[in-house]
Amino acid sequence: MGHPYIPNTREIREQMLDEIGVASIDELFADIPEKIRLRRELKLPRQMSELEVKRHVQAMQAKNKPFTKMLSFLGGGVWPHHIPPHVQSLVQRSEFLTSYTPYQAEVSQGMLQALFEYQSVVCELTGMDVANASMYDWATAIGEAVLMCARVTGRKKVLVPELISPERFAVLQNYASGPGLELVKLGFDWSTGQLDMSQLRAELGQDVACVYIENPSYLGFLETHVEEIADAAHHAGALFTVGVNPISLGMLKAPGDYGADIVVGEGQPLGSPVSFGGPTLGIFACRDDQKLVRQIPGRLIGMTATLDGKTRGFTMVLQTREQHIRRERATSNICSNEALCAVAAAIYTVSLGSRGLRELAEICAANASYAMKELDAIDGLEAPIFASPHFNEFTLRCTQPKLTIEKLNTKLLKREIQGGKPISREFPEFGETAVLCTTELHTKESIDQLVDAAAEAVGARR
Amino acid sequence: MKFKQASWASDACLEPLVFELSRANRTGYTLPQKKLPEVNIPENLARTKLELPELSEPEIVRHYTRLSQMNYGVDSGFYPLGSCTMKYNPKICEELAALETASCIHPYQDEDTVQGALELMYKLERCLTEIAGVARVCLHPSAGAHGEFLGMLLTRAYHKSRGKESKEVIVPDSAHGTNFASAAMAGFDVIVVPSNSRGRVDIEALRKAVSKKTAALMLTNPNTLGLFEDEILEIAEAVHKVGGLLYYDGANLNGILGKTRPGDMGFDIVHFNLHKTFSTPHGGGGPGSGPIGVSRKLEKFLPVPVIEYNKKRRRYYLDYNRPQSVGKIKAFYGNFGVLVKAYAYILLMGANGLQEITEAAVLNANYITRKLQGVEGYELKFDASGPCKHEVVFSVEPMKKNYGVKAHFIAKRLLDFGVHAPTYYFPPIVPEALMIEPTETETKEELDRFIAAMKEIAEEAKSHPDKLLAAPTATAIGRLDEAKASREPILSWRMYRKLPSKI
């Protein structure tokens, strides 16, 4: 019998061996030293038929409770949104799905143009001129941005907000460790969460490579003194890097329009499923400045013409920055990236268009605003903990002394509601607090359900 | 076989850019009605201008369908791109990764509501642990190079825990470019060791290169010439003797599945490319997945969280309590969607199937080798008599000398035969290199067609070199001005719009 994915049957393989004068298949492995040859079968689960595998994986995954089958208020780095079916059906087209990196431009125009369109969409959203064809995720994009800032400025100090996502900060620490960059956390105003401007100015010397902020922040509020931060950074000769949730850019000013030199972010909400946190899509964009563009990490797709100059086409450009040519002097080690998620992001974003993205952002923000107002009205709960404008995420503090945020979540879960992400371990100074997220998946009614369940959990009458 | 790629073209371009297709007020999306009051954003943060294209759904579908038709994947035809293991990707794996129960779960959900996801990752880890002969696997890295970076962080943590400041990572001259870059990114100095006349690591040169400063040797085995490093035990001994670690670049794992294991060869750290060996699609460059396997002594340094199983409670959980962990290299726990596909693939194959993959892949590579060996123009620079593993590297130096035909001309001409080009000019130790990896999923008939095409091209080099210089002609577009593209880069619609003269 043949094998479904190995088309050459045993008979054909015998014939091939014969044709090339090899006595047996073992002869082709004779170069593996005796001592290290595996003399037994690998101990793996038994081989299964396609149907068995399907049932097995389905049954295993049925132990998960998808957020589509309950009410969930989780965000915090990946965010659930409705994905129009045509987005996934287009990226599943096997000419895209089963292609490798478009090294052969002539036979890969489709992927190259789609990625050029992704880069273009990212530039429109962020107000930058140049975007790469993707990084792994937001966290690694910050890491790469900080390394780039250090190369461009020749400096080693990096300023980040204390309220940066702790997971992203943990990744940044590892990326910054190679060249020994110094990461300094900047404090915040306790009532508003806003970056401490006086500390920023105090730390901003001639040794600072990069000032990084997140807008919206990890805790959901908007950083409002963005022009001042940009001016201060630039005055000291540092580069200003902003991290974003791209959906927010439907209603928020492009970071390029308030002075950002580099914009990073998480592109997953643009057309990729949450999928337990991966694959994700690292957004990376910068200004059209030769000093920056020469140092950008990752793949870049550029427009050009055929050699006869007659037809427009697309190709990978500035490859001399990359590892396969520059080796240890490359701007990054990245090779495989998240190209297909980038194509999904392009398709998703152009499906919405300018008006759609604005409306979507407005719905997400309006839902959060309503949820905050209703939750804050409950005795024993406080939302948000910062008096600042918010986008679609916000903090919820449990002030009822007998109730921890974890216990509140457990009670909500009994009502088929997944509450926010507890941050009491990450930021103990904020007490029993969680970060909640709303998107267009939520309705006024579903938020009311959360509010009712939360009121019951804290024992408040409404 | 005749090949002609689709080419949707208007006057001076192929399919227009999506921005050029935009018409005001078209939309490809519907949203629920707004019922709640709008949120006021401070004026300095409010958006006043956004210029995204506006198209309807049928226009969008047609645009990207046309683009896809101007792209070439494994599903289109033979893709012998060396070191990239472009094998067929079973469709059932896609279906399973897209399950609502797998794709609509959030990484911060209560652990009780994601037991199936944790179980799948735990079991995939166990499979990979056995396949590579290591103690423990971490599924976090998003790609091979990401795994290499993690491997280097683990190397640093290991030496630091032993009070050593080892600063040097040794890499053979035939290694993948990512090895050099990953080591440098983690702050190591890169030392290059040459290959010997047999195309393997020069063991004498290695012995001279190792010292107390050696943190690790990064090695691909089979190496990038497709040759098995048969002195691997001596190599391992030389590195371990000075306290260094051995790092395995798993790009070429397809050549040894079930035959031997990196752990048994003496490797301390191993990365896997699930998007190569374990058949998850490359998606035009990604997403991939590059898990790391480690020996016992490195386990405690692995990133958090680690997935554990509580037997008594029959419950999987995420363990963050790992004081010696290197921390994190990615938000969350890995490219889960890719992991589902790889797990399904391993079950579909089983132990015997995995070994059969390697046997068929290696046979296919040797079949091409022997059939092209002796054809005028194609030359093997190293160890021409022994078997290769999953891939073979030919040099077309004779063709360049005699007829001025370089490797990339042959690669471009192959496109006209409906075959994707092999990797070329790599590894750099082979002049005019063509690196060919057929994988196990090709038929003998396809290999014969490829061999015939290669012979025909060798003939053309002699008789009609002009044909080679003009190639490709069967593709959506002809040869592009790549030099201009990098000299005056146009990287977005915004940059293009600002140009005084358009392309």
mmCIF file of N, CA and C in Angstrom, chain B residues 45-102:
data_model
loop_
_atom_site.group_PDB
_atom_site.id
_atom_site.type_symbol
_atom_site.label_atom_id
_atom_site.label_comp_id
_atom_site.label_asym_id
_atom_site.label_seq_id
_atom_site.Cartn_x
_atom_site.Cartn_y
_atom_site.Cartn_z
ATOM 1 N N LEU B 45 -5.561 64.070 20.622
ATOM 2 C CA LEU B 45 -5.408 62.654 20.292
ATOM 3 C C LEU B 45 -6.449 62.172 19.281
ATOM 4 N N ALA B 46 -7.376 63.032 18.916
ATOM 5 C CA ALA B 46 -8.463 62.597 18.032
ATOM 6 C C ALA B 46 -7.994 62.566 16.579
ATOM 7 N N ARG B 47 -8.416 61.554 15.895
ATOM 8 C CA ARG B 47 -8.005 61.390 14.509
ATOM 9 C C ARG B 47 -8.848 62.287 13.609
ATOM 10 N N THR B 48 -8.200 62.984 12.716
ATOM 11 C CA THR B 48 -8.961 63.812 11.779
ATOM 12 C C THR B 48 -8.827 63.293 10.356
ATOM 13 N N LYS B 49 -7.799 62.462 10.134
ATOM 14 C CA LYS B 49 -7.547 62.049 8.754
ATOM 15 C C LYS B 49 -7.150 60.572 8.734
ATOM 16 N N LEU B 50 -7.857 59.802 7.893
ATOM 17 C CA LEU B 50 -7.465 58.410 7.694
ATOM 18 C C LEU B 50 -7.794 58.062 6.253
ATOM 19 N N GLU B 51 -6.810 57.631 5.508
ATOM 20 C CA GLU B 51 -7.040 57.394 4.086
ATOM 21 C C GLU B 51 -6.797 55.945 3.699
ATOM 22 N N LEU B 52 -7.708 55.098 4.160
ATOM 23 C CA LEU B 52 -7.637 53.690 3.770
ATOM 24 C C LEU B 52 -8.455 53.504 2.500
ATOM 25 N N PRO B 53 -8.115 52.462 1.707
ATOM 26 C CA PRO B 53 -8.907 52.206 0.508
ATOM 27 C C PRO B 53 -10.333 51.823 0.884
ATOM 28 N N GLU B 54 -11.265 52.100 -0.012
ATOM 29 C CA GLU B 54 -12.660 51.735 0.221
ATOM 30 C C GLU B 54 -13.144 50.886 -0.949
ATOM 31 N N LEU B 55 -13.445 49.616 -0.647
ATOM 32 C CA LEU B 55 -13.874 48.664 -1.677
ATOM 33 C C LEU B 55 -14.987 47.787 -1.122
ATOM 34 N N SER B 56 -15.775 47.226 -2.027
ATOM 35 C CA SER B 56 -16.809 46.280 -1.620
ATOM 36 C C SER B 56 -16.206 44.879 -1.518
ATOM 37 N N GLU B 57 -16.940 43.974 -0.876
ATOM 38 C CA GLU B 57 -16.409 42.617 -0.665
ATOM 39 C C GLU B 57 -16.074 41.902 -1.973
ATOM 40 N N PRO B 58 -16.965 41.919 -2.993
ATOM 41 C CA PRO B 58 -16.589 41.200 -4.230
ATOM 42 C C PRO B 58 -15.326 41.756 -4.883
ATOM 43 N N GLU B 59 -15.142 43.057 -4.814
ATOM 44 C CA GLU B 59 -13.915 43.622 -5.395
ATOM 45 C C GLU B 59 -12.680 43.140 -4.638
ATOM 46 N N ILE B 60 -12.807 43.098 -3.303
ATOM 47 C CA ILE B 60 -11.676 42.662 -2.470
ATOM 48 C C ILE B 60 -11.360 41.197 -2.764
ATOM 49 N N VAL B 61 -12.412 40.399 -2.845
ATOM 50 C CA VAL B 61 -12.192 38.967 -3.082
ATOM 51 C C VAL B 61 -11.533 38.758 -4.446
ATOM 52 N N ARG B 62 -11.988 39.484 -5.426
ATOM 53 C CA ARG B 62 -11.409 39.320 -6.756
ATOM 54 C C ARG B 62 -9.945 39.801 -6.785
ATOM 55 N N HIS B 63 -9.698 40.913 -6.148
ATOM 56 C CA HIS B 63 -8.337 41.468 -6.128
ATOM 57 C C HIS B 63 -7.347 40.462 -5.536
ATOM 58 N N TYR B 64 -7.665 39.937 -4.351
ATOM 59 C CA TYR B 64 -6.701 39.045 -3.698
ATOM 60 C C TYR B 64 -6.693 37.656 -4.319
ATOM 61 N N THR B 65 -7.808 37.258 -4.947
ATOM 62 C CA THR B 65 -7.785 35.987 -5.676
ATOM 63 C C THR B 65 -6.829 36.114 -6.865
ATOM 64 N N ARG B 66 -6.908 37.245 -7.560
ATOM 65 C CA ARG B 66 -5.988 37.469 -8.683
ATOM 66 C C ARG B 66 -4.540 37.489 -8.210
ATOM 67 N N LEU B 67 -4.319 38.161 -7.100
ATOM 68 C CA LEU B 67 -2.939 38.177 -6.579
ATOM 69 C C LEU B 67 -2.478 36.753 -6.267
ATOM 70 N N SER B 68 -3.365 35.969 -5.666
ATOM 71 C CA SER B 68 -2.959 34.602 -5.326
ATOM 72 C C SER B 68 -2.612 33.822 -6.583
ATOM 73 N N GLN B 69 -3.326 34.119 -7.669
ATOM 74 C CA GLN B 69 -3.030 33.400 -8.915
ATOM 75 C C GLN B 69 -1.671 33.786 -9.491
ATOM 76 N N MET B 70 -1.144 34.894 -9.027
ATOM 77 C CA MET B 70 0.197 35.290 -9.457
ATOM 78 C C MET B 70 1.223 34.929 -8.391
ATOM 79 N N ASN B 71 0.939 33.861 -7.673
ATOM 80 C CA ASN B 71 1.869 33.383 -6.654
ATOM 81 C C ASN B 71 2.014 31.877 -6.806
ATOM 82 N N TYR B 72 3.146 31.348 -6.363
ATOM 83 C CA TYR B 72 3.452 29.940 -6.573
ATOM 84 C C TYR B 72 3.694 29.277 -5.223
ATOM 85 N N GLY B 73 2.947 28.212 -4.943
ATOM 86 C CA GLY B 73 3.128 27.486 -3.685
ATOM 87 C C GLY B 73 3.412 26.015 -3.927
ATOM 88 N N VAL B 74 3.623 25.285 -2.850
ATOM 89 C CA VAL B 74 3.844 23.832 -2.971
ATOM 90 C C VAL B 74 2.648 23.186 -3.656
ATOM 91 N N ASP B 75 1.469 23.732 -3.412
ATOM 92 C CA ASP B 75 0.282 23.161 -4.048
ATOM 93 C C ASP B 75 0.268 23.427 -5.550
ATOM 94 N N SER B 76 1.081 24.387 -6.026
ATOM 95 C CA SER B 76 1.166 24.634 -7.466
ATOM 96 C C SER B 76 2.115 23.653 -8.144
ATOM 97 N N GLY B 77 3.206 23.347 -7.500
ATOM 98 C CA GLY B 77 4.170 22.449 -8.137
ATOM 99 C C GLY B 77 5.424 22.250 -7.312
ATOM 100 N N PHE B 78 6.414 21.628 -7.950
ATOM 101 C CA PHE B 78 7.670 21.228 -7.296
ATOM 102 C C PHE B 78 8.406 22.462 -6.763
ATOM 103 N N TYR B 79 8.912 22.359 -5.530
ATOM 104 C CA TYR B 79 9.464 23.512 -4.824
ATOM 105 C C TYR B 79 10.775 23.105 -4.143
ATOM 106 N N PRO B 80 11.814 22.786 -4.944
ATOM 107 C CA PRO B 80 13.021 22.174 -4.340
ATOM 108 C C PRO B 80 13.945 23.188 -3.678
ATOM 109 N N LEU B 81 13.398 24.068 -2.870
ATOM 110 C CA LEU B 81 14.149 25.149 -2.247
ATOM 111 C C LEU B 81 14.959 24.593 -1.073
ATOM 112 N N GLY B 82 16.274 24.466 -1.309
ATOM 113 C CA GLY B 82 17.142 23.817 -0.327
ATOM 114 C C GLY B 82 17.087 24.453 1.041
ATOM 115 N N SER B 83 17.110 23.607 2.086
ATOM 116 C CA SER B 83 17.096 23.992 3.498
ATOM 117 C C SER B 83 15.734 24.503 3.964
ATOM 118 N N CYS B 84 14.733 24.520 3.069
ATOM 119 C CA CYS B 84 13.428 25.056 3.454
ATOM 120 C C CYS B 84 12.364 23.966 3.578
ATOM 121 N N THR B 85 12.692 22.738 3.159
ATOM 122 C CA THR B 85 11.802 21.582 3.310
ATOM 123 C C THR B 85 10.374 21.915 2.905
ATOM 124 N N MET B 86 10.225 22.239 1.612
ATOM 125 C CA MET B 86 8.912 22.610 1.100
ATOM 126 C C MET B 86 8.133 21.367 0.696
ATOM 127 N N LYS B 87 7.571 20.708 1.729
ATOM 128 C CA LYS B 87 6.803 19.497 1.482
ATOM 129 C C LYS B 87 5.314 19.824 1.466
ATOM 130 N N TYR B 88 4.534 18.858 1.015
ATOM 131 C CA TYR B 88 3.080 19.019 0.994
ATOM 132 C C TYR B 88 2.545 19.180 2.419
ATOM 133 N N ASN B 89 1.554 20.047 2.580
ATOM 134 C CA ASN B 89 0.944 20.296 3.892
ATOM 135 C C ASN B 89 -0.478 19.727 3.921
ATOM 136 N N PRO B 90 -0.688 18.636 4.670
ATOM 137 C CA PRO B 90 -2.007 17.998 4.672
ATOM 138 C C PRO B 90 -3.128 18.967 5.073
ATOM 139 N N LYS B 91 -4.242 18.877 4.375
ATOM 140 C CA LYS B 91 -5.334 19.836 4.582
ATOM 141 C C LYS B 91 -6.061 19.624 5.904
ATOM 142 N N ILE B 92 -6.060 18.383 6.389
ATOM 143 C CA ILE B 92 -6.756 18.115 7.642
ATOM 144 C C ILE B 92 -6.170 18.974 8.780
ATOM 145 N N CYS B 93 -4.882 19.236 8.694
ATOM 146 C CA CYS B 93 -4.215 20.012 9.756
ATOM 147 C C CYS B 93 -4.748 21.439 9.789
ATOM 148 N N GLU B 94 -5.008 22.004 8.613
ATOM 149 C CA GLU B 94 -5.587 23.348 8.534
ATOM 150 C C GLU B 94 -6.969 23.358 9.182
ATOM 151 N N GLU B 95 -7.743 22.317 8.845
ATOM 152 C CA GLU B 95 -9.107 22.236 9.351
ATOM 153 C C GLU B 95 -9.113 22.190 10.883
ATOM 154 N N LEU B 96 -8.189 21.428 11.440
ATOM 155 C CA LEU B 96 -8.173 21.277 12.896
ATOM 156 C C LEU B 96 -7.709 22.560 13.596
ATOM 157 N N ALA B 97 -6.733 23.252 13.004
ATOM 158 C CA ALA B 97 -6.261 24.498 13.622
ATOM 159 C C ALA B 97 -7.358 25.562 13.607
ATOM 160 N N ALA B 98 -8.277 25.440 12.624
ATOM 161 C CA ALA B 98 -9.338 26.441 12.502
ATOM 162 C C ALA B 98 -10.556 26.131 13.368
ATOM 163 N N LEU B 99 -10.551 24.998 14.078
ATOM 164 C CA LEU B 99 -11.680 24.667 14.962
ATOM 165 C C LEU B 99 -11.985 25.856 15.883
ATOM 166 N N GLU B 100 -13.250 26.106 16.072
ATOM 167 C CA GLU B 100 -13.629 27.208 16.965
ATOM 168 C C GLU B 100 -13.052 26.986 18.370
ATOM 169 N N THR B 101 -13.026 25.728 18.773
ATOM 170 C CA THR B 101 -12.528 25.408 20.116
ATOM 171 C C THR B 101 -11.027 25.635 20.248
ATOM 172 N N ALA B 102 -10.326 25.729 19.110
ATOM 173 C CA ALA B 102 -8.879 25.961 19.159
ATOM 174 C C ALA B 102 -8.516 27.396 18.805
#
